[in-house]
Amino acid sequence: MTQTSGGQMAQHSVPFPLLIIIAMIATYLYPANLPGPMHELRLKDIYRSRHYATQRAPRSVIQRAQHLAAPEIAQIAADLRKLVKKYYTSATSYSPTQGDFQYFLCAVFYLWHSNRPIPAKPVLRDSTFDERTILVGYLKHDLEPVDGLVDEGRDNRLIFDDVFLFIDFNDETMIVSFIFVDGNGFEIDPEDVEIFSEYASTEDRNVTLFHHYEDSERIRVMDHNWHVAIWSARRKIKRFAEIGVTASEAANWPNRLETEYMEPFMTVERVLEVYELNFD
């Protein structure tokens, strides 16, 4: 987890030095009239704080969170709430804190203001080979060469080369399988594999891969959702800057809270609900 002054933020891959810088800024700029950073994020506290703008002319540059009005802040908070809900499963729950929200706001405005452009909406990247495999053994002997590979088709296919267990999802048959592959991703006959002693049990290695996949999937998807949340917040802020806000609007609750679609990640529990397991 990313630890903040407010508690726990959903995990994402913000580079560590940058994470610390944003956290320091959030601590320095923490509004004096808000409850402490460990307090649960409640919108009525945002309104009561009177920290945020009471009105703003159209086409004003929004450079910091305090230039937003309370109902605009509520719209940004909706993105954080959705992000957190996507991270935590139904078995566990976590309510974002005031400190989490201030961290999120600082991340939104880090090296950015409303006159700066925003890129296209982030696209979820495909999972990598490492995210879907674990190292379980090595080759007992050389394998047949494969056209197109380096070293005359024998790259990763020589005796003692690494062998991996790969989790394969077939979305047509809705079957999930565990297969042995070489370092190129080509399937290998189990008879060609010398399995490490700690993975001698089929169940042990399958369970280990399942949990490795779930952990990797959580990071992959939530990293994407983090960027979607930042993108969504900035897009809203650009709209807020264009239209401005009157004193009457700043004192009222928003008509509805808008959020962007965020991806769910595939837990082991969900895999078992959706797919049939093939242990052959």
PDB file of C-alpha atoms in Angstrom:
ATOM      1  CA  MET A   1       0.000   0.000   0.000  1.00  0.00           C
ATOM      2  CA  THR A   2       1.005   3.598  -0.450  1.00  0.00           C
ATOM      3  CA  GLN A   3       1.141   4.983   3.090  1.00  0.00           C
ATOM      4  CA  THR A   4       0.013   8.582   3.491  1.00  0.00           C
ATOM      5  CA  SER A   5      -0.591  10.879   6.407  1.00  0.00           C
ATOM      6  CA  GLY A   6      -4.232   9.917   6.091  1.00  0.00           C
ATOM      7  CA  GLY A   7      -3.902   6.150   6.080  1.00  0.00           C
ATOM      8  CA  GLN A   8      -3.831   3.822   3.097  1.00  0.00           C
ATOM      9  CA  MET A   9      -4.192   4.726  -0.542  1.00  0.00           C
ATOM     10  CA  ALA A  10      -4.973   2.085  -3.114  1.00  0.00           C
ATOM     11  CA  GLN A  11      -1.789   0.554  -4.474  1.00  0.00           C
ATOM     12  CA  HIS A  12      -0.316   1.996  -7.638  1.00  0.00           C
ATOM     13  CA  SER A  13       3.092   2.301  -9.241  1.00  0.00           C
ATOM     14  CA  VAL A  14       3.856   5.972  -8.683  1.00  0.00           C
ATOM     15  CA  PRO A  15       7.691   6.121  -8.580  1.00  0.00           C
ATOM     16  CA  PHE A  16       8.834   6.117  -4.969  1.00  0.00           C
ATOM     17  CA  PRO A  17      10.658   9.507  -4.932  1.00  0.00           C
ATOM     18  CA  LEU A  18       7.647  11.179  -6.577  1.00  0.00           C
ATOM     19  CA  LEU A  19       5.314   9.531  -4.085  1.00  0.00           C
ATOM     20  CA  ILE A  20       7.296  11.042  -1.220  1.00  0.00           C
ATOM     21  CA  ILE A  21       7.319  14.487  -2.834  1.00  0.00           C
ATOM     22  CA  ILE A  22       3.547  14.449  -3.319  1.00  0.00           C
ATOM     23  CA  ALA A  23       3.019  13.254   0.259  1.00  0.00           C
ATOM     24  CA  MET A  24       5.221  16.085   1.574  1.00  0.00           C
ATOM     25  CA  ILE A  25       3.273  18.645  -0.447  1.00  0.00           C
ATOM     26  CA  ALA A  26      -0.030  17.207   0.791  1.00  0.00           C
ATOM     27  CA  THR A  27       1.168  17.452   4.383  1.00  0.00           C
ATOM     28  CA  TYR A  28       2.418  21.021   3.950  1.00  0.00           C
ATOM     29  CA  LEU A  29      -0.799  22.186   2.252  1.00  0.00           C
ATOM     30  CA  TYR A  30      -3.187  20.297   4.513  1.00  0.00           C
ATOM     31  CA  PRO A  31      -6.170  22.620   5.208  1.00  0.00           C
ATOM     32  CA  ALA A  32      -6.218  23.824   8.811  1.00  0.00           C
ATOM     33  CA  ASN A  33     -10.016  23.804   8.989  1.00  0.00           C
ATOM     34  CA  LEU A  34     -10.442  20.167   7.975  1.00  0.00           C
ATOM     35  CA  PRO A  35     -10.571  17.290  10.473  1.00  0.00           C
ATOM     36  CA  GLY A  36      -7.243  15.488  10.871  1.00  0.00           C
ATOM     37  CA  PRO A  37      -5.842  13.352   8.048  1.00  0.00           C
ATOM     38  CA  MET A  38      -6.857  10.084   9.721  1.00  0.00           C
ATOM     39  CA  HIS A  39     -10.533  11.106   9.784  1.00  0.00           C
ATOM     40  CA  GLU A  40     -12.870   9.526   7.267  1.00  0.00           C
ATOM     41  CA  LEU A  41     -13.488  11.562   4.131  1.00  0.00           C
ATOM     42  CA  ARG A  42     -16.890  13.203   4.551  1.00  0.00           C
ATOM     43  CA  LEU A  43     -18.131  15.809   2.110  1.00  0.00           C
ATOM     44  CA  LYS A  44     -19.948  17.822   4.761  1.00  0.00           C
ATOM     45  CA  ASP A  45     -16.557  18.474   6.379  1.00  0.00           C
ATOM     46  CA  ILE A  46     -15.337  19.856   3.045  1.00  0.00           C
ATOM     47  CA  TYR A  47     -18.240  22.323   2.999  1.00  0.00           C
ATOM     48  CA  ARG A  48     -17.852  23.275   6.656  1.00  0.00           C
ATOM     49  CA  SER A  49     -14.127  23.964   6.295  1.00  0.00           C
ATOM     50  CA  ARG A  50     -14.718  27.036   4.100  1.00  0.00           C
ATOM     51  CA  HIS A  51     -11.272  26.321   2.690  1.00  0.00           C
ATOM     52  CA  TYR A  52     -12.435  26.184  -0.903  1.00  0.00           C
ATOM     53  CA  ALA A  53     -13.574  28.846  -3.367  1.00  0.00           C
ATOM     54  CA  THR A  54     -16.918  30.552  -2.766  1.00  0.00           C
ATOM     55  CA  GLN A  55     -17.096  31.693  -6.395  1.00  0.00           C
ATOM     56  CA  ARG A  56     -14.851  31.835  -9.467  1.00  0.00           C
ATOM     57  CA  ALA A  57     -15.088  33.687 -12.758  1.00  0.00           C
ATOM     58  CA  PRO A  58     -15.339  31.690 -15.998  1.00  0.00           C
ATOM     59  CA  ARG A  59     -12.040  30.832 -17.693  1.00  0.00           C
ATOM     60  CA  SER A  60     -10.025  31.383 -14.520  1.00  0.00           C
ATOM     61  CA  VAL A  61      -6.871  29.282 -14.222  1.00  0.00           C
ATOM     62  CA  ILE A  62      -7.221  26.630 -11.521  1.00  0.00           C
ATOM     63  CA  GLN A  63      -3.764  25.955 -10.129  1.00  0.00           C
ATOM     64  CA  ARG A  64      -4.523  24.445  -6.732  1.00  0.00           C
ATOM     65  CA  ALA A  65      -7.340  22.522  -5.090  1.00  0.00           C
ATOM     66  CA  GLN A  66      -8.401  25.539  -3.024  1.00  0.00           C
ATOM     67  CA  HIS A  67      -9.354  27.323  -6.259  1.00  0.00           C
ATOM     68  CA  LEU A  68     -12.173  24.783  -6.621  1.00  0.00           C
ATOM     69  CA  ALA A  69     -15.558  25.202  -4.956  1.00  0.00           C
ATOM     70  CA  ALA A  70     -16.881  22.601  -2.523  1.00  0.00           C
ATOM     71  CA  PRO A  71     -19.305  20.978  -5.026  1.00  0.00           C
ATOM     72  CA  GLU A  72     -16.437  20.701  -7.515  1.00  0.00           C
ATOM     73  CA  ILE A  73     -14.274  19.122  -4.840  1.00  0.00           C
ATOM     74  CA  ALA A  74     -17.108  16.639  -4.236  1.00  0.00           C
ATOM     75  CA  GLN A  75     -16.918  15.635  -7.908  1.00  0.00           C
ATOM     76  CA  ILE A  76     -13.182  14.978  -7.557  1.00  0.00           C
ATOM     77  CA  ALA A  77     -13.776  12.982  -4.370  1.00  0.00           C
ATOM     78  CA  ALA A  78     -16.110  10.703  -6.342  1.00  0.00           C
ATOM     79  CA  ASP A  79     -13.139   9.536  -8.437  1.00  0.00           C
ATOM     80  CA  LEU A  80     -11.122   8.681  -5.340  1.00  0.00           C
ATOM     81  CA  ARG A  81     -14.021   6.794  -3.763  1.00  0.00           C
ATOM     82  CA  LYS A  82     -14.503   4.743  -6.910  1.00  0.00           C
ATOM     83  CA  LEU A  83     -10.776   4.018  -7.115  1.00  0.00           C
ATOM     84  CA  VAL A  84     -10.745   2.698  -3.553  1.00  0.00           C
ATOM     85  CA  LYS A  85     -13.858   0.568  -4.112  1.00  0.00           C
ATOM     86  CA  LYS A  86     -12.207  -1.062  -7.125  1.00  0.00           C
ATOM     87  CA  TYR A  87      -9.143  -1.934  -5.074  1.00  0.00           C
ATOM     88  CA  TYR A  88     -10.855  -3.598  -2.149  1.00  0.00           C
ATOM     89  CA  THR A  89     -12.868  -6.796  -2.541  1.00  0.00           C
ATOM     90  CA  SER A  90     -16.262  -7.376  -0.972  1.00  0.00           C
ATOM     91  CA  ALA A  91     -14.573  -9.313   1.834  1.00  0.00           C
ATOM     92  CA  THR A  92     -12.719  -6.244   3.060  1.00  0.00           C
ATOM     93  CA  SER A  93     -13.575  -2.582   2.946  1.00  0.00           C
ATOM     94  CA  TYR A  94     -11.715   0.658   3.471  1.00  0.00           C
ATOM     95  CA  SER A  95     -13.087   4.180   3.590  1.00  0.00           C
ATOM     96  CA  PRO A  96     -10.729   6.832   2.226  1.00  0.00           C
ATOM     97  CA  THR A  97      -9.604   9.441   4.723  1.00  0.00           C
ATOM     98  CA  GLN A  98      -9.202  13.188   4.534  1.00  0.00           C
ATOM     99  CA  GLY A  99      -5.450  12.598   4.272  1.00  0.00           C
ATOM    100  CA  ASP A 100      -5.934  10.217   1.347  1.00  0.00           C
ATOM    101  CA  PHE A 101      -8.011  12.829  -0.432  1.00  0.00           C
ATOM    102  CA  GLN A 102      -5.486  15.609   0.104  1.00  0.00           C
ATOM    103  CA  TYR A 103      -2.789  13.305  -1.288  1.00  0.00           C
ATOM    104  CA  PHE A 104      -4.978  12.581  -4.312  1.00  0.00           C
ATOM    105  CA  LEU A 105      -5.637  16.285  -4.893  1.00  0.00           C
ATOM    106  CA  CYS A 106      -1.908  17.037  -4.750  1.00  0.00           C
ATOM    107  CA  ALA A 107      -1.251  14.260  -7.273  1.00  0.00           C
ATOM    108  CA  VAL A 108      -3.884  15.761  -9.588  1.00  0.00           C
ATOM    109  CA  PHE A 109      -2.235  19.194  -9.456  1.00  0.00           C
ATOM    110  CA  TYR A 110       1.377  18.001  -9.432  1.00  0.00           C
ATOM    111  CA  LEU A 111       3.114  19.888 -12.292  1.00  0.00           C
ATOM    112  CA  TRP A 112      -0.308  20.618 -13.793  1.00  0.00           C
ATOM    113  CA  HIS A 113      -2.976  23.343 -13.891  1.00  0.00           C
ATOM    114  CA  SER A 114      -6.178  23.845 -15.843  1.00  0.00           C
ATOM    115  CA  ASN A 115      -4.492  25.631 -18.772  1.00  0.00           C
ATOM    116  CA  ARG A 116      -2.293  22.640 -19.457  1.00  0.00           C
ATOM    117  CA  PRO A 117      -3.439  19.862 -21.790  1.00  0.00           C
ATOM    118  CA  ILE A 118      -4.385  16.359 -20.744  1.00  0.00           C
ATOM    119  CA  PRO A 119      -3.596  13.309 -22.901  1.00  0.00           C
ATOM    120  CA  ALA A 120      -6.047  10.722 -24.169  1.00  0.00           C
ATOM    121  CA  LYS A 121      -7.747   8.489 -21.625  1.00  0.00           C
ATOM    122  CA  PRO A 122      -5.319   5.816 -20.336  1.00  0.00           C
ATOM    123  CA  VAL A 123      -5.635   2.355 -21.865  1.00  0.00           C
ATOM    124  CA  LEU A 124      -5.199  -0.773 -19.764  1.00  0.00           C
ATOM    125  CA  ARG A 125      -2.001  -2.539 -20.818  1.00  0.00           C
ATOM    126  CA  ASP A 126      -1.890  -6.280 -21.438  1.00  0.00           C
ATOM    127  CA  SER A 127      -0.469  -8.497 -18.716  1.00  0.00           C
ATOM    128  CA  THR A 128       3.176  -9.466 -19.170  1.00  0.00           C
ATOM    129  CA  PHE A 129       4.834 -12.874 -19.282  1.00  0.00           C
ATOM    130  CA  ASP A 130       6.294 -12.358 -15.802  1.00  0.00           C
ATOM    131  CA  GLU A 131       2.870 -11.506 -14.381  1.00  0.00           C
ATOM    132  CA  ARG A 132       1.387 -14.799 -15.576  1.00  0.00           C
ATOM    133  CA  THR A 133       4.247 -17.173 -14.794  1.00  0.00           C
ATOM    134  CA  ILE A 134       6.407 -18.515 -11.998  1.00  0.00           C
ATOM    135  CA  LEU A 135       9.782 -20.236 -12.376  1.00  0.00           C
ATOM    136  CA  VAL A 136       9.271 -23.908 -11.476  1.00  0.00           C
ATOM    137  CA  GLY A 137      12.193 -25.845 -12.938  1.00  0.00           C
ATOM    138  CA  TYR A 138      14.581 -26.342 -15.835  1.00  0.00           C
ATOM    139  CA  LEU A 139      14.900 -28.387 -19.010  1.00  0.00           C
ATOM    140  CA  LYS A 140      16.185 -31.946 -18.704  1.00  0.00           C
ATOM    141  CA  HIS A 141      17.593 -31.842 -22.229  1.00  0.00           C
ATOM    142  CA  ASP A 142      17.706 -29.758 -25.401  1.00  0.00           C
ATOM    143  CA  LEU A 143      14.398 -29.226 -27.192  1.00  0.00           C
ATOM    144  CA  GLU A 144      13.725 -29.063 -30.903  1.00  0.00           C
ATOM    145  CA  PRO A 145      14.590 -25.664 -32.411  1.00  0.00           C
ATOM    146  CA  VAL A 146      11.795 -23.244 -33.311  1.00  0.00           C
ATOM    147  CA  ASP A 147      11.898 -21.174 -36.487  1.00  0.00           C
ATOM    148  CA  GLY A 148      12.360 -17.473 -35.867  1.00  0.00           C
ATOM    149  CA  LEU A 149      14.243 -17.751 -32.578  1.00  0.00           C
ATOM    150  CA  VAL A 150      17.855 -16.635 -32.169  1.00  0.00           C
ATOM    151  CA  ASP A 151      20.687 -19.110 -31.611  1.00  0.00           C
ATOM    152  CA  GLU A 152      19.477 -21.207 -34.531  1.00  0.00           C
ATOM    153  CA  GLY A 153      16.052 -21.577 -32.998  1.00  0.00           C
ATOM    154  CA  ARG A 154      17.289 -22.834 -29.621  1.00  0.00           C
ATOM    155  CA  ASP A 155      17.003 -19.684 -27.514  1.00  0.00           C
ATOM    156  CA  ASN A 156      15.656 -20.693 -24.072  1.00  0.00           C
ATOM    157  CA  ARG A 157      15.374 -24.301 -25.283  1.00  0.00           C
ATOM    158  CA  LEU A 158      18.682 -25.832 -24.159  1.00  0.00           C
ATOM    159  CA  ILE A 159      19.346 -28.169 -21.248  1.00  0.00           C
ATOM    160  CA  PHE A 160      19.180 -26.377 -17.880  1.00  0.00           C
ATOM    161  CA  ASP A 161      17.283 -23.410 -19.359  1.00  0.00           C
ATOM    162  CA  ASP A 162      14.461 -22.086 -17.181  1.00  0.00           C
ATOM    163  CA  VAL A 163      10.972 -23.567 -17.320  1.00  0.00           C
ATOM    164  CA  PHE A 164       7.916 -21.633 -16.185  1.00  0.00           C
ATOM    165  CA  LEU A 165       4.373 -22.469 -15.192  1.00  0.00           C
ATOM    166  CA  PHE A 166       1.968 -20.280 -17.172  1.00  0.00           C
ATOM    167  CA  ILE A 167      -1.675 -19.532 -16.378  1.00  0.00           C
ATOM    168  CA  ASP A 168      -3.718 -19.619 -19.590  1.00  0.00           C
ATOM    169  CA  PHE A 169      -7.246 -18.216 -19.889  1.00  0.00           C
ATOM    170  CA  ASN A 170      -9.319 -19.454 -22.829  1.00  0.00           C
ATOM    171  CA  ASP A 171     -12.186 -17.014 -23.223  1.00  0.00           C
ATOM    172  CA  GLU A 172     -13.889 -19.205 -25.834  1.00  0.00           C
ATOM    173  CA  THR A 173     -14.082 -22.389 -23.769  1.00  0.00           C
ATOM    174  CA  MET A 174     -13.990 -20.495 -20.434  1.00  0.00           C
ATOM    175  CA  ILE A 175     -11.305 -22.896 -19.210  1.00  0.00           C
ATOM    176  CA  VAL A 176      -8.212 -21.869 -17.274  1.00  0.00           C
ATOM    177  CA  SER A 177      -5.179 -24.141 -17.605  1.00  0.00           C
ATOM    178  CA  PHE A 178      -1.712 -24.382 -16.091  1.00  0.00           C
ATOM    179  CA  ILE A 179       0.933 -25.222 -18.685  1.00  0.00           C
ATOM    180  CA  PHE A 180       4.721 -25.517 -18.719  1.00  0.00           C
ATOM    181  CA  VAL A 181       6.432 -23.070 -21.077  1.00  0.00           C
ATOM    182  CA  ASP A 182       9.973 -22.096 -22.005  1.00  0.00           C
ATOM    183  CA  GLY A 183      11.307 -18.565 -21.726  1.00  0.00           C
ATOM    184  CA  ASN A 184       9.757 -17.761 -25.103  1.00  0.00           C
ATOM    185  CA  GLY A 185       6.285 -18.787 -23.986  1.00  0.00           C
ATOM    186  CA  PHE A 186       6.168 -22.002 -26.039  1.00  0.00           C
ATOM    187  CA  GLU A 187       4.408 -24.911 -24.356  1.00  0.00           C
ATOM    188  CA  ILE A 188       6.614 -27.757 -23.106  1.00  0.00           C
ATOM    189  CA  ASP A 189       5.801 -31.381 -22.394  1.00  0.00           C
ATOM    190  CA  PRO A 190       5.928 -32.001 -18.612  1.00  0.00           C
ATOM    191  CA  GLU A 191       8.217 -34.968 -19.301  1.00  0.00           C
ATOM    192  CA  ASP A 192      10.892 -32.517 -20.469  1.00  0.00           C
ATOM    193  CA  VAL A 193      10.900 -30.601 -17.170  1.00  0.00           C
ATOM    194  CA  GLU A 194      12.959 -31.125 -14.026  1.00  0.00           C
ATOM    195  CA  ILE A 195      10.721 -29.527 -11.410  1.00  0.00           C
ATOM    196  CA  PHE A 196      12.172 -27.831  -8.340  1.00  0.00           C
ATOM    197  CA  SER A 197      11.463 -29.767  -5.148  1.00  0.00           C
ATOM    198  CA  GLU A 198       9.330 -26.972  -3.662  1.00  0.00           C
ATOM    199  CA  TYR A 199       6.992 -27.297  -6.643  1.00  0.00           C
ATOM    200  CA  ALA A 200       6.813 -31.084  -6.774  1.00  0.00           C
ATOM    201  CA  SER A 201       3.167 -30.900  -5.723  1.00  0.00           C
ATOM    202  CA  THR A 202       0.835 -29.896  -8.555  1.00  0.00           C
ATOM    203  CA  GLU A 203      -1.481 -28.226  -6.090  1.00  0.00           C
ATOM    204  CA  ASP A 204       1.323 -26.209  -4.472  1.00  0.00           C
ATOM    205  CA  ARG A 205       2.633 -24.787  -7.724  1.00  0.00           C
ATOM    206  CA  ASN A 206      -0.856 -24.038  -9.075  1.00  0.00           C
ATOM    207  CA  VAL A 207      -1.861 -22.239  -5.888  1.00  0.00           C
ATOM    208  CA  THR A 208       1.417 -20.283  -5.879  1.00  0.00           C
ATOM    209  CA  LEU A 209       0.859 -19.198  -9.476  1.00  0.00           C
ATOM    210  CA  PHE A 210      -2.750 -18.286  -8.750  1.00  0.00           C
ATOM    211  CA  HIS A 211      -1.727 -15.955  -5.939  1.00  0.00           C
ATOM    212  CA  HIS A 212       1.169 -14.496  -7.932  1.00  0.00           C
ATOM    213  CA  TYR A 213      -1.232 -13.776 -10.784  1.00  0.00           C
ATOM    214  CA  GLU A 214      -3.771 -12.161  -8.458  1.00  0.00           C
ATOM    215  CA  ASP A 215      -1.122  -9.913  -6.864  1.00  0.00           C
ATOM    216  CA  SER A 216       0.226  -8.918 -10.285  1.00  0.00           C
ATOM    217  CA  GLU A 217      -3.252  -8.313 -11.649  1.00  0.00           C
ATOM    218  CA  ARG A 218      -4.117  -6.096  -8.715  1.00  0.00           C
ATOM    219  CA  ILE A 219      -1.077  -3.902  -9.370  1.00  0.00           C
ATOM    220  CA  ARG A 220      -1.598  -3.836 -13.159  1.00  0.00           C
ATOM    221  CA  VAL A 221      -5.274  -2.902 -12.999  1.00  0.00           C
ATOM    222  CA  MET A 222      -5.062  -0.520 -10.066  1.00  0.00           C
ATOM    223  CA  ASP A 223      -2.095   1.288 -11.605  1.00  0.00           C
ATOM    224  CA  HIS A 224      -4.324   1.816 -14.646  1.00  0.00           C
ATOM    225  CA  ASN A 225      -7.252   2.937 -12.490  1.00  0.00           C
ATOM    226  CA  TRP A 226      -5.012   5.394 -10.632  1.00  0.00           C
ATOM    227  CA  HIS A 227      -4.122   7.052 -13.936  1.00  0.00           C
ATOM    228  CA  VAL A 228      -7.788   7.007 -15.003  1.00  0.00           C
ATOM    229  CA  ALA A 229      -8.770   8.719 -11.742  1.00  0.00           C
ATOM    230  CA  ILE A 230      -6.127  11.438 -12.247  1.00  0.00           C
ATOM    231  CA  TRP A 231      -7.164  11.849 -15.886  1.00  0.00           C
ATOM    232  CA  SER A 232     -10.840  12.070 -14.948  1.00  0.00           C
ATOM    233  CA  ALA A 233     -10.200  14.644 -12.228  1.00  0.00           C
ATOM    234  CA  ARG A 234      -8.149  16.833 -14.567  1.00  0.00           C
ATOM    235  CA  ARG A 235     -10.780  16.640 -17.285  1.00  0.00           C
ATOM    236  CA  LYS A 236     -13.421  17.793 -14.794  1.00  0.00           C
ATOM    237  CA  ILE A 237     -11.191  20.623 -13.581  1.00  0.00           C
ATOM    238  CA  LYS A 238     -10.711  21.901 -17.128  1.00  0.00           C
ATOM    239  CA  ARG A 239     -14.489  22.004 -17.500  1.00  0.00           C
ATOM    240  CA  PHE A 240     -14.867  23.722 -14.125  1.00  0.00           C
ATOM    241  CA  ALA A 241     -12.300  26.336 -15.169  1.00  0.00           C
ATOM    242  CA  GLU A 242     -14.169  27.075 -18.368  1.00  0.00           C
ATOM    243  CA  ILE A 243     -17.623  27.605 -16.868  1.00  0.00           C
ATOM    244  CA  GLY A 244     -16.698  29.128 -13.489  1.00  0.00           C
ATOM    245  CA  VAL A 245     -18.879  28.868 -10.397  1.00  0.00           C
ATOM    246  CA  THR A 246     -21.303  31.311  -8.793  1.00  0.00           C
ATOM    247  CA  ALA A 247     -21.678  31.902  -5.058  1.00  0.00           C
ATOM    248  CA  SER A 248     -25.014  30.093  -5.121  1.00  0.00           C
ATOM    249  CA  GLU A 249     -23.551  27.068  -6.906  1.00  0.00           C
ATOM    250  CA  ALA A 250     -20.554  26.975  -4.571  1.00  0.00           C
ATOM    251  CA  ALA A 251     -22.855  26.707  -1.557  1.00  0.00           C
ATOM    252  CA  ASN A 252     -24.959  23.832  -2.907  1.00  0.00           C
ATOM    253  CA  TRP A 253     -24.412  20.115  -3.377  1.00  0.00           C
ATOM    254  CA  PRO A 254     -23.752  18.898  -6.935  1.00  0.00           C
ATOM    255  CA  ASN A 255     -26.766  17.502  -8.771  1.00  0.00           C
ATOM    256  CA  ARG A 256     -24.972  14.192  -9.281  1.00  0.00           C
ATOM    257  CA  LEU A 257     -21.501  12.777  -8.783  1.00  0.00           C
ATOM    258  CA  GLU A 258     -19.798  11.887 -12.054  1.00  0.00           C
ATOM    259  CA  THR A 259     -17.184   9.142 -12.291  1.00  0.00           C
ATOM    260  CA  GLU A 260     -15.251   7.409 -15.054  1.00  0.00           C
ATOM    261  CA  TYR A 261     -15.365   3.668 -15.685  1.00  0.00           C
ATOM    262  CA  MET A 262     -12.588   1.826 -13.869  1.00  0.00           C
ATOM    263  CA  GLU A 263     -11.489  -1.748 -14.433  1.00  0.00           C
ATOM    264  CA  PRO A 264     -12.151  -4.530 -11.920  1.00  0.00           C
ATOM    265  CA  PHE A 265      -9.250  -6.900 -11.357  1.00  0.00           C
ATOM    266  CA  MET A 266      -9.574 -10.677 -11.510  1.00  0.00           C
ATOM    267  CA  THR A 267      -9.229 -12.210  -8.061  1.00  0.00           C
ATOM    268  CA  VAL A 268      -8.709 -15.946  -7.566  1.00  0.00           C
ATOM    269  CA  GLU A 269     -12.222 -16.099  -6.183  1.00  0.00           C
ATOM    270  CA  ARG A 270     -13.598 -14.482  -9.331  1.00  0.00           C
ATOM    271  CA  VAL A 271     -11.570 -16.787 -11.598  1.00  0.00           C
ATOM    272  CA  LEU A 272     -13.107 -19.807  -9.896  1.00  0.00           C
ATOM    273  CA  GLU A 273     -16.577 -18.353 -10.438  1.00  0.00           C
ATOM    274  CA  VAL A 274     -16.095 -17.581 -14.128  1.00  0.00           C
ATOM    275  CA  TYR A 275     -13.750 -20.287 -15.449  1.00  0.00           C
ATOM    276  CA  GLU A 276     -13.598 -24.051 -15.295  1.00  0.00           C
ATOM    277  CA  LEU A 277     -10.253 -25.351 -14.069  1.00  0.00           C
ATOM    278  CA  ASN A 278      -8.266 -27.786 -16.181  1.00  0.00           C
ATOM    279  CA  PHE A 279      -5.558 -29.602 -14.210  1.00  0.00           C
ATOM    280  CA  ASP A 280      -4.611 -32.050 -16.981  1.00  0.00           C
TER     281      ASP A 280
END
